[in-house]
PDB file of N, CA and C in Angstrom:
ATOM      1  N   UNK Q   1     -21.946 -48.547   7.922  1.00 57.00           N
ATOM      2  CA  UNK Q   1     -22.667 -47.360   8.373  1.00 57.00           C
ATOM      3  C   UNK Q   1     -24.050 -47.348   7.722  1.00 57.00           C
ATOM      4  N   UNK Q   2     -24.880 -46.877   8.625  1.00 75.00           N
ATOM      5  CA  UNK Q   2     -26.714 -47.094   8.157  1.00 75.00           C
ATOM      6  C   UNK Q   2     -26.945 -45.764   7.319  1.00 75.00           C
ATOM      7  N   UNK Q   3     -27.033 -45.463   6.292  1.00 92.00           N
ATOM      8  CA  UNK Q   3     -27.378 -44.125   5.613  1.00 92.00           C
ATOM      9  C   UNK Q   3     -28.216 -44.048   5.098  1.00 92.00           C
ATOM     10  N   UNK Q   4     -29.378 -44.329   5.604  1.00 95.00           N
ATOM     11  CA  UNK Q   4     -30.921 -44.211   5.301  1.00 95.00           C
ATOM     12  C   UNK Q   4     -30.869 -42.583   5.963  1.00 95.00           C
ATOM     13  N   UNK Q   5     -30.554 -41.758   6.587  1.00 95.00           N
ATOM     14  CA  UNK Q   5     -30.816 -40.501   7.360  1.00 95.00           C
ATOM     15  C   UNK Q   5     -30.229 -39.806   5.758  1.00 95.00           C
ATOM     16  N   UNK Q   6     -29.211 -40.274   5.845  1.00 96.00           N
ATOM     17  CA  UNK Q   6     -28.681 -39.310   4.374  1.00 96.00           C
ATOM     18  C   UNK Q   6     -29.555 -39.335   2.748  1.00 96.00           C
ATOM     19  N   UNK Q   7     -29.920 -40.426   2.792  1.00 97.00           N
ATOM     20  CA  UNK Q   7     -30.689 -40.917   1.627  1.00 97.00           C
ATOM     21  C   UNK Q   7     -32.106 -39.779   1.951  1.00 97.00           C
ATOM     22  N   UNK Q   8     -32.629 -40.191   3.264  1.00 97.00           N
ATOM     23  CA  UNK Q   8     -33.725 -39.237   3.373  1.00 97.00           C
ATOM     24  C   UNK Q   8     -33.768 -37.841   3.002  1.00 97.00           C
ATOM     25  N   UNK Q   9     -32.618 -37.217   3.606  1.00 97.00           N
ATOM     26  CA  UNK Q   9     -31.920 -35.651   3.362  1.00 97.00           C
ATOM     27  C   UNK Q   9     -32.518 -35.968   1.800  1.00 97.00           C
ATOM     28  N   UNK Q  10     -31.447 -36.467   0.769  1.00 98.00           N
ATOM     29  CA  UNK Q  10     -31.194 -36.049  -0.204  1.00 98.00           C
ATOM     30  C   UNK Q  10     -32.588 -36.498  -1.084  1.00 98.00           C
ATOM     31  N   UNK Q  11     -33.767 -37.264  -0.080  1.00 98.00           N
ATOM     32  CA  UNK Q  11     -35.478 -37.475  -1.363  1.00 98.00           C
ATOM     33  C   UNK Q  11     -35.489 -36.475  -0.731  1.00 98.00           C
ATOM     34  N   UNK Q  12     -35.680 -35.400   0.091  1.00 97.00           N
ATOM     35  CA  UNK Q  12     -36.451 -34.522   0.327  1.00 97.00           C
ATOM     36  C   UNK Q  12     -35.698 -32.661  -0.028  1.00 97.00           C
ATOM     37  N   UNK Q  13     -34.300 -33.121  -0.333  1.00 98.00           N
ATOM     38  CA  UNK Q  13     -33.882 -32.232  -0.821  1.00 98.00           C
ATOM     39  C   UNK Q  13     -34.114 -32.389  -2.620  1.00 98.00           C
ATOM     40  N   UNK Q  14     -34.188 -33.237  -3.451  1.00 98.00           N
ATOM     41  CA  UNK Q  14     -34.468 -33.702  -4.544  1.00 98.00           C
ATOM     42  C   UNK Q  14     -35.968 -33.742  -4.916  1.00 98.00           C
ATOM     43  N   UNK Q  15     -36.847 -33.564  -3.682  1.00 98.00           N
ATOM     44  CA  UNK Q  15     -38.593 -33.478  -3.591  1.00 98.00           C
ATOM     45  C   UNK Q  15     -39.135 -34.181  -4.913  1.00 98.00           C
ATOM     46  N   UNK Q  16     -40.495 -33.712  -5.397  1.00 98.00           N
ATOM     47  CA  UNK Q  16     -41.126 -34.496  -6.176  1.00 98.00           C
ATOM     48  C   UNK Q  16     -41.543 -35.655  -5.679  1.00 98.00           C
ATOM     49  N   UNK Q  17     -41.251 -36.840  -6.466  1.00 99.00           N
ATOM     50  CA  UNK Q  17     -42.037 -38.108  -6.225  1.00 99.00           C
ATOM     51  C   UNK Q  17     -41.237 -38.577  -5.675  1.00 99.00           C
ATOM     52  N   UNK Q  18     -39.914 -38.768  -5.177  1.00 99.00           N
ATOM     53  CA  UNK Q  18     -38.890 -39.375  -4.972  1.00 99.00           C
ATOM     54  C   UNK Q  18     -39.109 -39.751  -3.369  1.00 99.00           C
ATOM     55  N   UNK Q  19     -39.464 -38.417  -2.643  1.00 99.00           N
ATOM     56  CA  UNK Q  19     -40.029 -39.254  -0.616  1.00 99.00           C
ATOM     57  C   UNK Q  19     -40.618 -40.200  -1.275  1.00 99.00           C
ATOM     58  N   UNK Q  20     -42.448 -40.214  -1.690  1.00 99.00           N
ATOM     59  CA  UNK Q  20     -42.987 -41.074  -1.882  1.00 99.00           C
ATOM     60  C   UNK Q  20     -42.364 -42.563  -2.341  1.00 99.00           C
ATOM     61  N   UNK Q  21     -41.526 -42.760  -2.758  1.00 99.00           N
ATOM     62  CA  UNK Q  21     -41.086 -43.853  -3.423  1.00 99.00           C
ATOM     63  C   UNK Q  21     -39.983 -44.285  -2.543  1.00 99.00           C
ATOM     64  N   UNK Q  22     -38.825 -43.712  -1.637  1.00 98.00           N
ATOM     65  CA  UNK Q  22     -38.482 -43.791  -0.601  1.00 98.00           C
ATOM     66  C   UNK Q  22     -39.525 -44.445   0.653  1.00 98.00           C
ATOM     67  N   UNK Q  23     -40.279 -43.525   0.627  1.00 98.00           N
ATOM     68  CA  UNK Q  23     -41.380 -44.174   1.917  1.00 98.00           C
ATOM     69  C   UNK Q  23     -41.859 -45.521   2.179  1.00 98.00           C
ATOM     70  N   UNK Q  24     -42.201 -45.426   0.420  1.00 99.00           N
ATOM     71  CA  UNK Q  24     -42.978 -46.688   0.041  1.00 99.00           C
ATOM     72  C   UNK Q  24     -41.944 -48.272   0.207  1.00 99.00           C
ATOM     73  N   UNK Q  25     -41.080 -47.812  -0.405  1.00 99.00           N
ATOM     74  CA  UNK Q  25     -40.095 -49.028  -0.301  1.00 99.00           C
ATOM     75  C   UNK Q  25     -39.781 -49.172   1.460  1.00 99.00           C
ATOM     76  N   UNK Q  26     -39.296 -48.132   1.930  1.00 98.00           N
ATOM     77  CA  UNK Q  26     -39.276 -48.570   3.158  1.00 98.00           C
ATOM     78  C   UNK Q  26     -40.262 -49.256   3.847  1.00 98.00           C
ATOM     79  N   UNK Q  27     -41.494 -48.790   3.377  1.00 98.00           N
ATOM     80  CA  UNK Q  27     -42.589 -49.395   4.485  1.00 98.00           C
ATOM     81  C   UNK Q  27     -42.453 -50.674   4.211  1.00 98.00           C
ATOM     82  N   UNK Q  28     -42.346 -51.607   2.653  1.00 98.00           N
ATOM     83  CA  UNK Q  28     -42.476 -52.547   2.524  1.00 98.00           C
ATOM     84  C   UNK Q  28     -41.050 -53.497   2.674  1.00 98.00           C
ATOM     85  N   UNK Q  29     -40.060 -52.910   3.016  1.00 98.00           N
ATOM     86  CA  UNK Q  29     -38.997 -53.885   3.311  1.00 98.00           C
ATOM     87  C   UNK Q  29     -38.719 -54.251   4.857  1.00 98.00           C
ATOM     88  N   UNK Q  30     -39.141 -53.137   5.770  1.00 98.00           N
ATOM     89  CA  UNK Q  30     -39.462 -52.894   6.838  1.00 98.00           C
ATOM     90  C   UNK Q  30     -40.580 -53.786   7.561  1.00 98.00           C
ATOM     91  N   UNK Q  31     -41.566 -54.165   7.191  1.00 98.00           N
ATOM     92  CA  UNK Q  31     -42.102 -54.753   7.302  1.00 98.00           C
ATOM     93  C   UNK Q  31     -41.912 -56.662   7.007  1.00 98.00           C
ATOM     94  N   UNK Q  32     -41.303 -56.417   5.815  1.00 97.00           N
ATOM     95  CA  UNK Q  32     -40.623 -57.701   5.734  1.00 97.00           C
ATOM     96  C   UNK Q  32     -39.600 -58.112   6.610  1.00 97.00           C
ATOM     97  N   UNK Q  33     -38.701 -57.084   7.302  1.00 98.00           N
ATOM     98  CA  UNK Q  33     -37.600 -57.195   8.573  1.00 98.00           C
ATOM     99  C   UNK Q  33     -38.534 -57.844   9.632  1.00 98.00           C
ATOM    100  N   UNK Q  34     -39.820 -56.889   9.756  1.00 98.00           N
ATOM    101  CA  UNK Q  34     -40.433 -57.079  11.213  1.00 98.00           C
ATOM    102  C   UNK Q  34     -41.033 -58.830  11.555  1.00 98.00           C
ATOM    103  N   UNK Q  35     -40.772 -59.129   9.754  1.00 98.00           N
ATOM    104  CA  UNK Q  35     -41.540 -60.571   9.461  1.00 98.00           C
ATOM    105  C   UNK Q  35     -40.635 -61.410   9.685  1.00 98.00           C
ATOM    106  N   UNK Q  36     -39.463 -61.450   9.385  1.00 98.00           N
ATOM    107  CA  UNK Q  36     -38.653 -62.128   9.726  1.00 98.00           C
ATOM    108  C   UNK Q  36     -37.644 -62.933   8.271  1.00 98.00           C
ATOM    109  N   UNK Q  37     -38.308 -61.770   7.238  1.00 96.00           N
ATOM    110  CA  UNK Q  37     -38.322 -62.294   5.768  1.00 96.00           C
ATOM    111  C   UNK Q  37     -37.103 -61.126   4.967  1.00 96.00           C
ATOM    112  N   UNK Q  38     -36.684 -60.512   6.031  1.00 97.00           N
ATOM    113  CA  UNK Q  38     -34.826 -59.589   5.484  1.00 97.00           C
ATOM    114  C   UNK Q  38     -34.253 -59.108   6.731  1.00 97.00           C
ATOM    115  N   UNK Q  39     -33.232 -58.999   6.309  1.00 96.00           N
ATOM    116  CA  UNK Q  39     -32.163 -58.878   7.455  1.00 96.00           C
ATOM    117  C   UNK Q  39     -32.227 -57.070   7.627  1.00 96.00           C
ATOM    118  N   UNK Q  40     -31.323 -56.803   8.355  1.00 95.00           N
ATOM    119  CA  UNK Q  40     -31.766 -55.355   9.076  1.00 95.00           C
ATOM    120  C   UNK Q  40     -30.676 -54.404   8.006  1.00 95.00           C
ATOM    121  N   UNK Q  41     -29.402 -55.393   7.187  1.00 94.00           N
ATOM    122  CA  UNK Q  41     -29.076 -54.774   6.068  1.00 94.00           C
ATOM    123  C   UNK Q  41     -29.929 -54.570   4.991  1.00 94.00           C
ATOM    124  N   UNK Q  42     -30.709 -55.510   4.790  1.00 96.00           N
ATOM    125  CA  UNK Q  42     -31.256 -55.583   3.554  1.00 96.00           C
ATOM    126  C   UNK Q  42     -32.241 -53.625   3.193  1.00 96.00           C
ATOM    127  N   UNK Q  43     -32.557 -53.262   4.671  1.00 97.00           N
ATOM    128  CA  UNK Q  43     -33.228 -52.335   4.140  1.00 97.00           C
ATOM    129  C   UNK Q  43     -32.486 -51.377   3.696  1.00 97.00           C
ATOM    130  N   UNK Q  44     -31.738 -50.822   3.900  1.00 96.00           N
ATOM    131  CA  UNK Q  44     -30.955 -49.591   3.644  1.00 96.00           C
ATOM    132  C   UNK Q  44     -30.190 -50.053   1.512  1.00 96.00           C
ATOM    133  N   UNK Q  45     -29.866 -51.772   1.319  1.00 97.00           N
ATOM    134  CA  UNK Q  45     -29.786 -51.344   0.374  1.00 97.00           C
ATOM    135  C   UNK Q  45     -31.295 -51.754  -0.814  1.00 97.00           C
ATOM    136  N   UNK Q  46     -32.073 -52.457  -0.007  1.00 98.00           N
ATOM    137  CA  UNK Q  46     -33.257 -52.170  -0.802  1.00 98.00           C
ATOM    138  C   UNK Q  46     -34.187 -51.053  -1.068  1.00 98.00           C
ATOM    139  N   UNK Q  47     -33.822 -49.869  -0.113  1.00 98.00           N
ATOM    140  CA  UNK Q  47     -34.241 -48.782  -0.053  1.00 98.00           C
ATOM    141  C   UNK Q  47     -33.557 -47.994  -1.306  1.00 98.00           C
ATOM    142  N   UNK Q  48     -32.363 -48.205  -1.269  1.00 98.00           N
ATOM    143  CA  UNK Q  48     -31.127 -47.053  -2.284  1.00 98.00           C
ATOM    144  C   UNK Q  48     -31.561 -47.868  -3.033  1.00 98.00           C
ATOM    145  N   UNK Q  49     -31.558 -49.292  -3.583  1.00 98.00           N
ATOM    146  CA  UNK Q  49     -32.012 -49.642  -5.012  1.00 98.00           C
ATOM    147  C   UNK Q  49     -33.574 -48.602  -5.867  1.00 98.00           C
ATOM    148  N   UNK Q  50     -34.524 -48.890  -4.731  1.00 99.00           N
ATOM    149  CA  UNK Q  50     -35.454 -48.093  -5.583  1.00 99.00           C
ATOM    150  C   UNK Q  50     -35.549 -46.835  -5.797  1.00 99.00           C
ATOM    151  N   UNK Q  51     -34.685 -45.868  -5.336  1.00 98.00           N
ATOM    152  CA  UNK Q  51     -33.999 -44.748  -4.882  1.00 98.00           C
ATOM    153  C   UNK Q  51     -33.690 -44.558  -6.442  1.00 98.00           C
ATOM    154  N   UNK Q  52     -32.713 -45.309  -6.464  1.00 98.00           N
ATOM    155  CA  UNK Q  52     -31.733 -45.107  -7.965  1.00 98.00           C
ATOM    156  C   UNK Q  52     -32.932 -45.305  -9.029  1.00 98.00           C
ATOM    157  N   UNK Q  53     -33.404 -46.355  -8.960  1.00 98.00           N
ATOM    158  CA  UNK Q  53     -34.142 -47.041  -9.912  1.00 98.00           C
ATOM    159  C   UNK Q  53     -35.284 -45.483 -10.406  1.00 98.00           C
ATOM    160  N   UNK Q  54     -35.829 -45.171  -9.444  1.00 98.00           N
ATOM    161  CA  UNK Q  54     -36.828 -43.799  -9.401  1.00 98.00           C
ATOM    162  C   UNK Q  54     -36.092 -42.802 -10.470  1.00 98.00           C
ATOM    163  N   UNK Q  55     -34.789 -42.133  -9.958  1.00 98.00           N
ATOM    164  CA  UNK Q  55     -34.272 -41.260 -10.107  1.00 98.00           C
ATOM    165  C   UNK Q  55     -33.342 -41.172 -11.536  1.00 98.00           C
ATOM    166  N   UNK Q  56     -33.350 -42.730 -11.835  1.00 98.00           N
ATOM    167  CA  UNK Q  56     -32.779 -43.089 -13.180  1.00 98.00           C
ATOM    168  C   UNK Q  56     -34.058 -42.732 -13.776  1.00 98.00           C
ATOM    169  N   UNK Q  57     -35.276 -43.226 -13.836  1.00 96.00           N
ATOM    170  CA  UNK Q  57     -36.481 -43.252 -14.710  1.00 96.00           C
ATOM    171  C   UNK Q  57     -36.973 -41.707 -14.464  1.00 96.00           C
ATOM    172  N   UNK Q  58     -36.861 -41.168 -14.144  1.00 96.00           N
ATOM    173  CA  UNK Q  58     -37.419 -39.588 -13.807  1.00 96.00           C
ATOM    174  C   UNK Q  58     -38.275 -39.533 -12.644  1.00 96.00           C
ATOM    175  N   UNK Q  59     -37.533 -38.265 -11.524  1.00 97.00           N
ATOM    176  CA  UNK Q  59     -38.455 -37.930 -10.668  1.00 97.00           C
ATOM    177  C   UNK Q  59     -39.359 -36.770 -10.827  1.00 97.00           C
ATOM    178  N   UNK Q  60     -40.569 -37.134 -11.000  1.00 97.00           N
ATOM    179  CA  UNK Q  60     -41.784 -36.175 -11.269  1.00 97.00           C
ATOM    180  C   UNK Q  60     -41.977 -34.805 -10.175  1.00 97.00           C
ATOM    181  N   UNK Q  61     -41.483 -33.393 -10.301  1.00 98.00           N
ATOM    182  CA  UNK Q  61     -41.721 -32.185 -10.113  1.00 98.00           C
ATOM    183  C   UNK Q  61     -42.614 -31.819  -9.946  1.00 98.00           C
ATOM    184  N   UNK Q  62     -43.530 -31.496  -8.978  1.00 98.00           N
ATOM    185  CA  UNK Q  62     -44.622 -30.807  -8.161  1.00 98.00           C
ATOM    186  C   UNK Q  62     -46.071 -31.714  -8.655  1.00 98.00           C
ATOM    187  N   UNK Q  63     -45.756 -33.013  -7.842  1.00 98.00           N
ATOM    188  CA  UNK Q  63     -46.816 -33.893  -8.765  1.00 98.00           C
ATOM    189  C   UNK Q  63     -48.258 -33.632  -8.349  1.00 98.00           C
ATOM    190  N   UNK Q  64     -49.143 -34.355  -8.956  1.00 98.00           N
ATOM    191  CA  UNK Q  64     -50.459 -34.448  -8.787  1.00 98.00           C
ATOM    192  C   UNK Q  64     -50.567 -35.704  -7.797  1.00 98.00           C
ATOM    193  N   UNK Q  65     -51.718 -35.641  -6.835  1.00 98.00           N
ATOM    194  CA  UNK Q  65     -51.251 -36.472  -5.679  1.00 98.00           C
ATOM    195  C   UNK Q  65     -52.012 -38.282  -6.802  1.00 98.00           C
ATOM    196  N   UNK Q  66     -52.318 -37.962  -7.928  1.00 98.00           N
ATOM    197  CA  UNK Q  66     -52.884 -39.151  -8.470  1.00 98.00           C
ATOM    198  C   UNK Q  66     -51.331 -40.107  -8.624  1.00 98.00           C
ATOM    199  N   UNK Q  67     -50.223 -38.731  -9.480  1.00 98.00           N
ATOM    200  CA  UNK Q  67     -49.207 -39.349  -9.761  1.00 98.00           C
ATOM    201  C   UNK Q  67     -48.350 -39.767  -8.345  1.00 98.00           C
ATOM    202  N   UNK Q  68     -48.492 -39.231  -7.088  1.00 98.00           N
ATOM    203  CA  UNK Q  68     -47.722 -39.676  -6.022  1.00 98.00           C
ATOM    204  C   UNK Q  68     -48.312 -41.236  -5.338  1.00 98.00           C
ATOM    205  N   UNK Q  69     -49.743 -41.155  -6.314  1.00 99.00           N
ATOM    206  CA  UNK Q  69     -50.083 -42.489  -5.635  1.00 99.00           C
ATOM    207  C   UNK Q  69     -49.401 -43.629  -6.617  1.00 99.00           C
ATOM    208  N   UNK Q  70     -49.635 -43.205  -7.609  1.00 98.00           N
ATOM    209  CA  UNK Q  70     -48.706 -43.906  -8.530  1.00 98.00           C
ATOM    210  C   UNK Q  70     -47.224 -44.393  -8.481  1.00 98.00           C
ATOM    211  N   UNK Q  71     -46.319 -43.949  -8.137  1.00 99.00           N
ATOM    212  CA  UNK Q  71     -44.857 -43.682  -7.729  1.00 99.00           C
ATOM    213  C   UNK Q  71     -45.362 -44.726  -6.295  1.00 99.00           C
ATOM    214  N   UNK Q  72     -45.911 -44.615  -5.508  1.00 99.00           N
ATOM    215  CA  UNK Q  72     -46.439 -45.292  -4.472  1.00 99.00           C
ATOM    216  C   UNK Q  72     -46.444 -46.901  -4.672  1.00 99.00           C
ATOM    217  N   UNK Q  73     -47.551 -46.884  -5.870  1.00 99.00           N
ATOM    218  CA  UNK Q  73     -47.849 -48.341  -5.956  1.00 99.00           C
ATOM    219  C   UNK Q  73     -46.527 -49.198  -6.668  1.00 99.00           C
ATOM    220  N   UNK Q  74     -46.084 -48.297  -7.777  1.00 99.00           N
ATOM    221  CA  UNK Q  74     -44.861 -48.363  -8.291  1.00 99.00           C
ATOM    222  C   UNK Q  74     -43.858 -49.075  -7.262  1.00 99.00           C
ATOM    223  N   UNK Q  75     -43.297 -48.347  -6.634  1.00 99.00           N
ATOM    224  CA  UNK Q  75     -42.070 -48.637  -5.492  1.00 99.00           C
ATOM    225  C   UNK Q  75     -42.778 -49.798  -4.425  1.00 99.00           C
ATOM    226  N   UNK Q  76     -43.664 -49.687  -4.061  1.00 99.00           N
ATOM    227  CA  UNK Q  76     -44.010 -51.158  -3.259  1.00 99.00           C
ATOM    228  C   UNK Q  76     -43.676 -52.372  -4.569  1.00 99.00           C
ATOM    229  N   UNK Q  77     -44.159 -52.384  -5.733  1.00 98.00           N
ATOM    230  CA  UNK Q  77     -44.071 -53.175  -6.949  1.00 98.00           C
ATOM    231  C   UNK Q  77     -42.730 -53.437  -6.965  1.00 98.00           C
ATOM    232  N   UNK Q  78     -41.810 -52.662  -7.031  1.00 98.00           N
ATOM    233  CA  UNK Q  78     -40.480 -52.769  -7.107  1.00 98.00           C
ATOM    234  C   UNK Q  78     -40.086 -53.533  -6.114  1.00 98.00           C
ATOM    235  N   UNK Q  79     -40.193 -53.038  -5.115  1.00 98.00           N
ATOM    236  CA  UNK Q  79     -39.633 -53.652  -3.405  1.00 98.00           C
ATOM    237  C   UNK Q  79     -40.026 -55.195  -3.641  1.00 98.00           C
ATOM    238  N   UNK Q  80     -41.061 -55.299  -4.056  1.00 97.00           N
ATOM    239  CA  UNK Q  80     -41.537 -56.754  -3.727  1.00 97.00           C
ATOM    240  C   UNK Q  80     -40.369 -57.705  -4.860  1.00 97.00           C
ATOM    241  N   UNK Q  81     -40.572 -57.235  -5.783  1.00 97.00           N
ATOM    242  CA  UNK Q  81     -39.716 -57.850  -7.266  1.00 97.00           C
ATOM    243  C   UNK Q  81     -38.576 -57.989  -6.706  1.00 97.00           C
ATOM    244  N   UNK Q  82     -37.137 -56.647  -5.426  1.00 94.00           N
ATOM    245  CA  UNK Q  82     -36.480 -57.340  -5.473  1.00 94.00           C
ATOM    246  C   UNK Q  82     -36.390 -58.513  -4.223  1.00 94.00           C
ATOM    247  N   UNK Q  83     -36.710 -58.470  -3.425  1.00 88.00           N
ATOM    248  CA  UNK Q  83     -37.128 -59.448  -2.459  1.00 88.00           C
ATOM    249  C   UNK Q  83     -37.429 -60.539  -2.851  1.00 88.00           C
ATOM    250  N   UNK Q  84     -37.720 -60.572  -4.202  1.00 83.00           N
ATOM    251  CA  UNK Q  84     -38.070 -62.438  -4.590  1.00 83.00           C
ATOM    252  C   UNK Q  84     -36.563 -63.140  -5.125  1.00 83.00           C
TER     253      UNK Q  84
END
């Protein structure tokens, strides 16, 4: 079962930096699908990896959009690391 819809619910019920870092990973594993460089599983659990990974390290509460760019560059950083 694909539970990226549920994962979404729960960054945006959990707010802070946590969409952003959701988003971010998606865009970049997603893109790697469209490349031909992960399978159509890979996103849902490369998505929940940086998910956890975020939410273990602290999700930042009513951020400053400097820190959402941050969390941003962060989670693409991540995505890429686990993909290698």
């Amino acid at each position: 079962v694909f539970h990226l819809v549920d994962m979404a619910y729960h960054a945006g019920k959990v707010g802070g930096t946590l969409p952003a870092a959701m988003n971010a990973a998606n865009e970049v594993i997603v893109a790697d699908f469209l490349n031909g460089k992960a399978s159509f599983l890979d996103i849902e659990k490369t998505v929940c990896t940086v998910m956890e990974r975020h939410e273990r390290d602290g999700v930042t509460q009513n951020p400053s959009l400097a820190e959402i760019f941050a969390v941003d560059e962060w989670a693409r950083m991540i995505t890429e690391e686990i993909r290698k």
